[in-house]
Coordinates of C-alpha atoms in Angstrom, one line a residue:
M91 CA -47.0 -89.0 105.3
R92 CA -45.4 -92.2 104.0
K93 CA -45.2 -93.6 107.6
V94 CA -48.9 -92.9 108.1
F95 CA -49.8 -94.6 104.9
F96 CA -47.6 -97.6 105.8
L97 CA -49.1 -98.0 109.3
S98 CA -52.6 -97.7 107.8
L99 CA -51.8 -100.5 105.4
I100 CA -50.5 -102.6 108.2
L101 CA -53.7 -102.1 110.3
I102 CA -55.9 -103.0 107.3
I103 CA -53.9 -106.2 106.8
F104 CA -54.0 -106.9 110.5
S105 CA -57.7 -106.5 110.8
N106 CA -58.3 -108.9 107.9
I107 CA -55.9 -111.5 109.0
S108 CA -56.9 -111.5 112.7
S109 CA -60.6 -111.8 111.9
A110 CA -60.0 -114.7 109.6
H111 CA -60.2 -118.3 110.9
Y112 CA -56.8 -120.0 111.4
F113 CA -57.6 -123.0 109.2
S114 CA -60.4 -124.5 107.2
E115 CA -61.1 -128.2 107.4
S116 CA -63.9 -130.7 107.9
Y117 CA -64.4 -134.5 108.1
S118 CA -66.9 -137.1 107.1
N119 CA -67.4 -140.9 107.5
W120 CA -69.3 -142.9 105.0
N121 CA -70.6 -146.5 105.5
I122 CA -72.0 -148.3 102.5
V123 CA -74.0 -151.5 103.1
N124 CA -75.9 -152.9 100.1
N125 CA -77.7 -150.0 98.6
K126 CA -77.8 -147.8 101.8
I127 CA -75.2 -145.1 102.4
S128 CA -75.0 -143.6 105.9
A129 CA -72.8 -140.7 106.7
T130 CA -71.5 -138.4 109.5
F131 CA -70.1 -135.0 108.8
T132 CA -68.1 -133.1 111.5
I133 CA -66.8 -129.5 111.6
L134 CA -65.5 -127.2 114.2
K135 CA -68.2 -124.8 115.4
L136 CA -66.0 -121.8 114.9
E137 CA -65.3 -122.9 111.4
A138 CA -69.0 -123.3 110.6
T139 CA -69.6 -119.7 111.4
R140 CA -68.0 -118.9 108.0
V141 CA -71.5 -119.4 106.6
L142 CA -72.6 -116.2 108.3
Q143 CA -70.4 -114.3 105.8
I144 CA -73.2 -115.0 103.3
D145 CA -75.9 -112.3 103.7
S146 CA -78.8 -114.6 102.9
F147 CA -77.9 -117.1 105.6
Q148 CA -77.3 -114.3 108.1
E149 CA -80.7 -113.0 107.4
L150 CA -82.2 -116.5 107.5
G151 CA -80.9 -116.9 111.0
K152 CA -82.3 -113.6 112.2
E153 CA -85.7 -114.1 110.5
E154 CA -86.2 -117.7 111.6
K155 CA -84.4 -117.2 115.0
L156 CA -82.1 -120.2 114.2
S157 CA -79.0 -121.1 116.1
E158 CA -75.6 -121.0 114.3
G159 CA -75.8 -124.8 114.0
E160 CA -79.2 -124.7 112.4
V161 CA -78.1 -122.0 110.0
F162 CA -75.1 -124.2 109.0
L163 CA -77.4 -127.1 108.5
A164 CA -79.6 -125.1 106.1
Y165 CA -76.4 -124.2 104.2
F166 CA -75.2 -127.8 104.3
K167 CA -78.2 -129.7 102.9
P168 CA -78.1 -128.6 99.2
R169 CA -74.3 -128.9 99.0
I170 CA -73.8 -132.6 99.5
S171 CA -75.2 -135.4 97.3
V172 CA -74.6 -139.0 96.3
L173 CA -75.0 -140.3 92.7
N174 CA -75.3 -143.9 91.5
S175 CA -74.5 -144.4 87.8
G176 CA -75.1 -140.7 87.2
N177 CA -78.5 -140.7 88.9
K178 CA -79.1 -138.9 92.3
C179 CA -79.7 -141.3 95.2
S180 CA -82.8 -140.6 97.2
I181 CA -82.5 -139.2 100.7
D182 CA -83.3 -141.9 103.3
T183 CA -82.7 -139.7 106.4
Q184 CA -82.5 -135.9 106.2
P185 CA -79.3 -134.3 107.5
T186 CA -79.8 -133.7 111.3
L187 CA -77.6 -132.1 114.0
V188 CA -76.7 -134.7 116.6
A189 CA -74.8 -134.6 119.9
G190 CA -71.1 -134.9 119.5
K191 CA -67.9 -133.3 120.7
K192 CA -68.5 -130.1 122.5
E193 CA -66.7 -127.8 120.2
Y194 CA -67.9 -129.5 117.0
H195 CA -71.1 -129.7 114.9
T196 CA -72.0 -133.3 114.0
I197 CA -74.5 -134.0 111.2
E198 CA -75.9 -137.4 110.4
F199 CA -77.8 -138.4 107.2
S200 CA -78.3 -141.3 104.8
Y201 CA -79.1 -142.1 101.2
L202 CA -80.8 -145.1 99.3
C203 CA -79.3 -145.9 95.9
D204 CA -80.4 -148.4 93.2
A205 CA -77.1 -150.2 93.6
S206 CA -73.9 -150.0 95.6
N207 CA -71.5 -149.8 92.6
S208 CA -70.6 -146.7 90.5
I209 CA -71.1 -144.5 93.6
K210 CA -70.1 -140.8 93.3
I211 CA -70.1 -138.6 96.4
I212 CA -70.1 -134.8 95.8
N213 CA -69.2 -132.5 98.7
N214 CA -69.3 -128.7 98.0
V215 CA -69.6 -127.7 101.6
L216 CA -67.5 -124.5 102.4
F217 CA -65.5 -124.6 99.2
D218 CA -67.6 -121.7 97.9
I219 CA -66.6 -119.7 100.9
A220 CA -63.0 -120.7 101.6
Q221 CA -61.0 -122.0 98.6
S222 CA -58.3 -123.2 101.0
H223 CA -60.8 -125.5 102.7
V224 CA -59.7 -129.2 103.1
H225 CA -62.1 -132.0 103.7
L226 CA -61.1 -135.6 104.6
S227 CA -63.6 -138.3 103.7
R228 CA -63.4 -141.8 105.1
I229 CA -65.4 -144.4 103.2
K230 CA -66.1 -148.0 104.3
K231 CA -67.5 -150.6 101.9
D232 CA -67.3 -154.4 102.0
N233 CA -64.8 -154.4 104.9
Q234 CA -62.5 -152.1 103.0
I235 CA -61.8 -148.6 104.2
F236 CA -60.5 -145.7 102.1
E237 CA -59.5 -142.1 102.8
K238 CA -59.5 -139.2 100.3
A239 CA -58.8 -135.5 100.9
L240 CA -61.0 -133.1 99.0
F241 CA -59.9 -129.7 97.8
Y242 CA -61.3 -126.7 95.9
N243 CA -60.4 -128.2 92.6
D244 CA -61.5 -131.8 93.5
Q245 CA -64.8 -132.1 95.5
T246 CA -65.8 -135.6 94.5
V247 CA -65.2 -139.2 95.6
L248 CA -65.5 -141.9 92.8
L249 CA -65.9 -145.1 94.7
E250 CA -64.9 -147.4 91.8
K251 CA -61.5 -145.6 91.6
L252 CA -60.9 -146.3 95.3
S253 CA -61.2 -150.1 94.8
E254 CA -57.5 -150.5 94.0
S255 CA -54.7 -152.9 95.1
E256 CA -53.2 -152.4 98.6
E257 CA -50.0 -151.0 97.1
T258 CA -51.9 -148.5 94.9
N259 CA -54.2 -147.5 97.7
F260 CA -51.1 -146.9 100.0
L261 CA -49.5 -144.6 97.4
S262 CA -52.8 -142.8 96.7
S263 CA -53.3 -142.3 100.4
L264 CA -49.7 -141.1 100.9
S265 CA -49.9 -138.5 98.1
N266 CA -53.3 -137.3 99.5
F267 CA -51.9 -136.8 103.0
I268 CA -48.7 -135.1 101.7
Y269 CA -50.9 -132.6 99.8
S270 CA -53.1 -132.2 102.9
G271 CA -50.0 -131.4 105.0
I272 CA -48.8 -128.8 102.5
I273 CA -52.2 -127.2 102.3
H274 CA -52.6 -127.3 106.1
I275 CA -49.4 -125.4 106.8
L276 CA -49.6 -122.9 104.0
T277 CA -53.2 -122.0 104.9
G278 CA -52.6 -122.1 108.7
L279 CA -51.9 -118.4 109.4
D280 CA -51.0 -119.0 113.0
H281 CA -48.3 -121.6 112.1
L282 CA -46.9 -119.2 109.4
V283 CA -46.9 -116.2 111.7
F284 CA -45.0 -118.3 114.3
L285 CA -42.4 -119.2 111.6
L286 CA -42.2 -115.5 110.6
G287 CA -41.5 -114.5 114.2
L288 CA -38.7 -117.1 114.5
F289 CA -37.3 -115.9 111.2
I290 CA -37.1 -112.3 112.4
L291 CA -35.9 -113.2 115.9
V292 CA -33.0 -115.5 114.8
K293 CA -30.8 -113.5 112.5
N294 CA -28.0 -116.2 112.4
F295 CA -28.9 -118.6 109.6
K296 CA -27.1 -121.6 111.1
Q297 CA -28.9 -121.1 114.4
L298 CA -32.2 -120.6 112.5
L299 CA -31.7 -124.1 111.0
F300 CA -31.1 -125.6 114.5
V301 CA -34.2 -123.8 115.9
I302 CA -36.4 -124.9 113.0
T303 CA -35.1 -128.5 113.3
G304 CA -36.0 -128.4 117.1
F305 CA -39.5 -127.2 116.1
T306 CA -39.8 -129.9 113.5
I307 CA -38.8 -132.7 116.0
G308 CA -41.2 -131.3 118.6
H309 CA -44.2 -131.2 116.3
S310 CA -43.4 -134.6 114.7
I311 CA -43.5 -136.2 118.2
T312 CA -46.9 -134.9 119.2
L313 CA -48.2 -135.4 115.6
A314 CA -47.4 -139.1 116.0
L315 CA -48.8 -139.3 119.6
V316 CA -52.1 -137.8 118.5
A317 CA -52.3 -139.9 115.3
L318 CA -51.7 -143.1 117.2
N319 CA -54.5 -142.1 119.7
I320 CA -52.0 -142.1 122.6
V321 CA -52.9 -138.5 123.4
I322 CA -56.2 -136.8 122.7
P323 CA -55.8 -133.1 122.2
N324 CA -58.0 -130.4 123.6
T325 CA -58.4 -128.6 120.3
L326 CA -59.5 -125.2 121.6
M327 CA -56.7 -125.0 124.3
I328 CA -54.1 -126.0 121.7
E329 CA -55.1 -123.4 119.3
A330 CA -55.0 -120.8 122.1
L331 CA -51.6 -121.9 123.2
I332 CA -50.3 -121.6 119.6
G333 CA -51.3 -117.9 119.9
F334 CA -49.3 -117.7 123.1
T335 CA -46.2 -119.2 121.4
I336 CA -46.4 -116.4 118.8
L337 CA -46.7 -113.8 121.5
F338 CA -43.7 -115.4 123.4
I339 CA -41.4 -115.2 120.3
A340 CA -42.4 -111.5 119.8
A341 CA -41.7 -110.7 123.4
E342 CA -38.2 -112.1 123.2
Y343 CA -37.5 -109.9 120.1
M344 CA -38.8 -106.8 121.9
I345 CA -36.6 -107.6 124.9
K346 CA -33.6 -107.8 122.7
D347 CA -34.6 -104.7 120.8
I348 CA -35.0 -102.4 123.9
G349 CA -32.4 -104.1 126.0
S350 CA -34.6 -104.5 129.1
S351 CA -36.8 -107.4 130.0
N352 CA -38.7 -106.1 133.0
A353 CA -41.5 -104.3 131.3
I354 CA -42.2 -106.9 128.6
L355 CA -41.9 -109.8 131.1
S356 CA -44.4 -108.0 133.4
I357 CA -46.9 -107.6 130.6
L358 CA -46.6 -111.2 129.6
I359 CA -47.0 -112.5 133.2
A360 CA -50.0 -110.1 133.7
I361 CA -51.7 -111.6 130.7
L362 CA -51.2 -115.1 132.0
V363 CA -52.3 -114.2 135.5
F364 CA -55.5 -112.6 134.1
V365 CA -56.3 -115.7 132.1
G366 CA -55.6 -117.9 135.1
L367 CA -57.8 -115.9 137.4
S368 CA -60.6 -115.8 134.8
S369 CA -60.5 -119.6 134.4
L370 CA -61.7 -119.8 138.0
F371 CA -64.9 -118.0 137.2
L372 CA -65.4 -118.6 133.4
E373 CA -65.6 -121.8 131.4
I374 CA -62.6 -121.5 129.2
P375 CA -60.5 -124.3 127.7
I376 CA -57.4 -123.9 129.9
S377 CA -56.6 -124.9 133.5
M378 CA -54.8 -123.1 136.2
I379 CA -52.1 -125.9 136.1
T380 CA -51.4 -125.0 132.5
I381 CA -51.2 -121.3 133.2
A382 CA -48.9 -122.0 136.2
A383 CA -46.6 -124.0 133.9
L384 CA -46.6 -121.2 131.3
I385 CA -45.7 -118.7 134.0
L386 CA -42.8 -120.9 135.2
V387 CA -41.5 -121.4 131.6
T388 CA -41.8 -117.7 130.9
V389 CA -40.0 -116.5 134.1
G390 CA -37.4 -119.2 133.8
Y391 CA -36.5 -118.7 130.2
F392 CA -36.3 -114.9 130.3
G393 CA -34.4 -115.1 133.5
I394 CA -31.8 -117.4 132.0
I395 CA -31.3 -115.5 128.7
R396 CA -30.9 -112.3 130.7
T397 CA -27.9 -113.7 132.6
I398 CA -26.0 -115.4 129.7
E399 CA -24.5 -114.2 126.5
N400 CA -25.3 -117.2 124.3
S401 CA -29.0 -118.0 124.6
G402 CA -29.1 -120.2 121.4
V403 CA -29.2 -123.5 123.2
F404 CA -32.1 -122.5 125.4
R405 CA -34.0 -121.0 122.4
I406 CA -33.7 -124.4 120.7
I407 CA -35.1 -126.1 123.8
V408 CA -38.1 -123.7 124.1
T409 CA -38.8 -123.8 120.3
S410 CA -38.8 -127.6 120.5
L411 CA -41.4 -127.3 123.4
F412 CA -43.4 -125.0 121.3
G413 CA -43.1 -127.5 118.4
L414 CA -44.8 -130.0 120.7
I415 CA -47.8 -127.6 121.0
H416 CA -48.0 -126.9 117.3
G417 CA -47.8 -130.7 116.7
F418 CA -51.0 -131.1 118.6
G419 CA -52.6 -128.6 116.2
F420 CA -51.3 -130.6 113.2
G421 CA -52.3 -133.9 114.8
A422 CA -55.9 -132.7 115.5
F423 CA -56.5 -132.9 111.7
L424 CA -55.6 -136.6 111.6
F425 CA -57.3 -137.4 115.0
N426 CA -60.6 -135.7 114.0
S427 CA -60.7 -137.4 110.6
N428 CA -60.8 -140.9 112.3
F429 CA -58.6 -142.1 109.5
N430 CA -58.2 -145.8 109.0
Q431 CA -55.6 -147.3 111.4
S432 CA -54.4 -149.7 108.6
N433 CA -53.2 -146.6 106.7
I434 CA -51.4 -145.2 109.8
L435 CA -48.0 -145.2 108.0
S436 CA -49.2 -143.3 104.9
A437 CA -51.3 -140.9 107.0
L438 CA -48.7 -140.0 109.5
F439 CA -45.6 -140.1 107.2
G440 CA -47.4 -138.3 104.3
F441 CA -49.0 -135.6 106.4
N442 CA -45.7 -134.9 108.2
I443 CA -43.8 -134.7 104.9
G444 CA -46.4 -132.3 103.6
V445 CA -46.1 -130.0 106.6
E446 CA -42.3 -130.0 106.3
I447 CA -42.5 -129.2 102.5
G448 CA -44.9 -126.3 103.2
Q449 CA -42.7 -125.0 106.0
I450 CA -39.6 -125.1 103.8
V451 CA -41.4 -123.4 101.0
F452 CA -42.5 -120.6 103.3
L453 CA -39.0 -120.1 104.7
F454 CA -37.5 -119.8 101.2
I455 CA -40.2 -117.2 100.3
L456 CA -39.2 -115.2 103.4
I457 CA -35.5 -115.5 102.6
G458 CA -36.1 -114.3 99.0
L459 CA -38.5 -111.5 100.1
T460 CA -36.1 -110.1 102.8
S461 CA -33.1 -110.3 100.4
F462 CA -35.1 -108.3 97.9
L463 CA -36.3 -105.7 100.4
Y464 CA -32.9 -105.3 101.9
K465 CA -31.5 -104.4 98.4
I466 CA -34.2 -101.9 97.5
L467 CA -34.6 -100.2 100.9
K468 CA -32.2 -98.1 103.0
S469 CA -31.1 -99.8 106.2
E470 CA -33.2 -97.6 108.4
K471 CA -36.4 -98.3 106.4
Y472 CA -35.6 -102.0 106.3
E473 CA -35.2 -102.1 110.1
Y474 CA -38.4 -100.1 110.5
L475 CA -40.2 -102.6 108.3
V476 CA -38.8 -105.5 110.3
K477 CA -39.9 -103.9 113.7
T478 CA -43.3 -103.1 112.3
S479 CA -43.7 -106.7 111.1
M480 CA -42.8 -108.0 114.6
I481 CA -45.4 -105.6 116.1
L482 CA -47.9 -107.2 113.8
V483 CA -46.7 -110.7 114.9
S484 CA -47.1 -109.7 118.5
G485 CA -50.6 -108.3 118.0
L486 CA -51.8 -111.5 116.2
G487 CA -50.3 -113.7 118.9
F488 CA -52.1 -111.7 121.6
Y489 CA -55.4 -111.6 119.7
W490 CA -55.4 -115.4 118.9
F491 CA -54.5 -116.3 122.5
L492 CA -57.4 -114.5 124.0
Q493 CA -59.9 -114.8 121.2
R494 CA -59.6 -118.6 121.2
L495 CA -60.1 -118.8 124.9
Y496 CA -63.0 -116.5 125.3
F497 CA -64.9 -116.4 122.0

């Protein structure tokens, strides 16, 4: 009876986590010229569907036969405003959906204020739905550019406070990006599930440190490449590949657990072949070349670890490669924000530090939690809990890989 209850609880948790979006973030660019303020707001289309969680907007879409973008626009309009010396600025151009990146909604709008000083921008978009939401605002005025990250407890930009010295602005930008990095990793379920999978797979603490270091080096490299505009990420494909990295880690654990790789490897290859063949007929954000590369890495890696006793070195190499993939996911946040290139050091360095802090915090939580559970549970129950957790990790990886490609 206890096992049934435990499995039911796991399924409930799984259904809630898997149906949740993997992160919550948006971006805006503001240009202030004299008393006119023009703005562009950008959000991932998948993220914008959160609005449909509100019954009134779901009903509005059905009654008015609106597209998802138009429903989001209706939600958006009353939740953003600009004040000048405490008075609301008048709307010059109503918020309108415009053509932009394929997987994003882009909204343009403008305001007219009595003056360009004492400006206050209020952005409540999505914070009432997702408290973990992060918004990055980029404001340009008098040839000066500032960035500020907005969070649930801080949804305003006070322009007079942004007019600071270069040194003060650097420190302010640095702290903002550090906080953004922490929030990004701690609210990014896919990144956390990947770390959980690594934690369960690698039982030797020293080897775990090497593996995590490899992962860190990998994602730091691609984070820098994306932030410097050297590489432009395909956001949807990267998010899908993050799901595959989770599934890959879970597959290795299962192979170690049952002592045979044939069945698990066959399932993994079958999934990749299915996706590859479907890419020939469906418009999904992944190519046959990428699928072929994944098949080669999968066959090669599991073929190697099957024939050698110490697979630690190869695990570090593969984890570093997976770190490159996750780094594209981290870098997409900076790339899509169009942050000021003059703040490249504070943006890149701060965000990366924040990601590492969040990662370390999560790993310490896992160490503390597993130590506590190991003490209060019998060894069989503890092992049962670990295996069930890895099944959950595997299911999430499988779900995210396919869901992000096809839906």
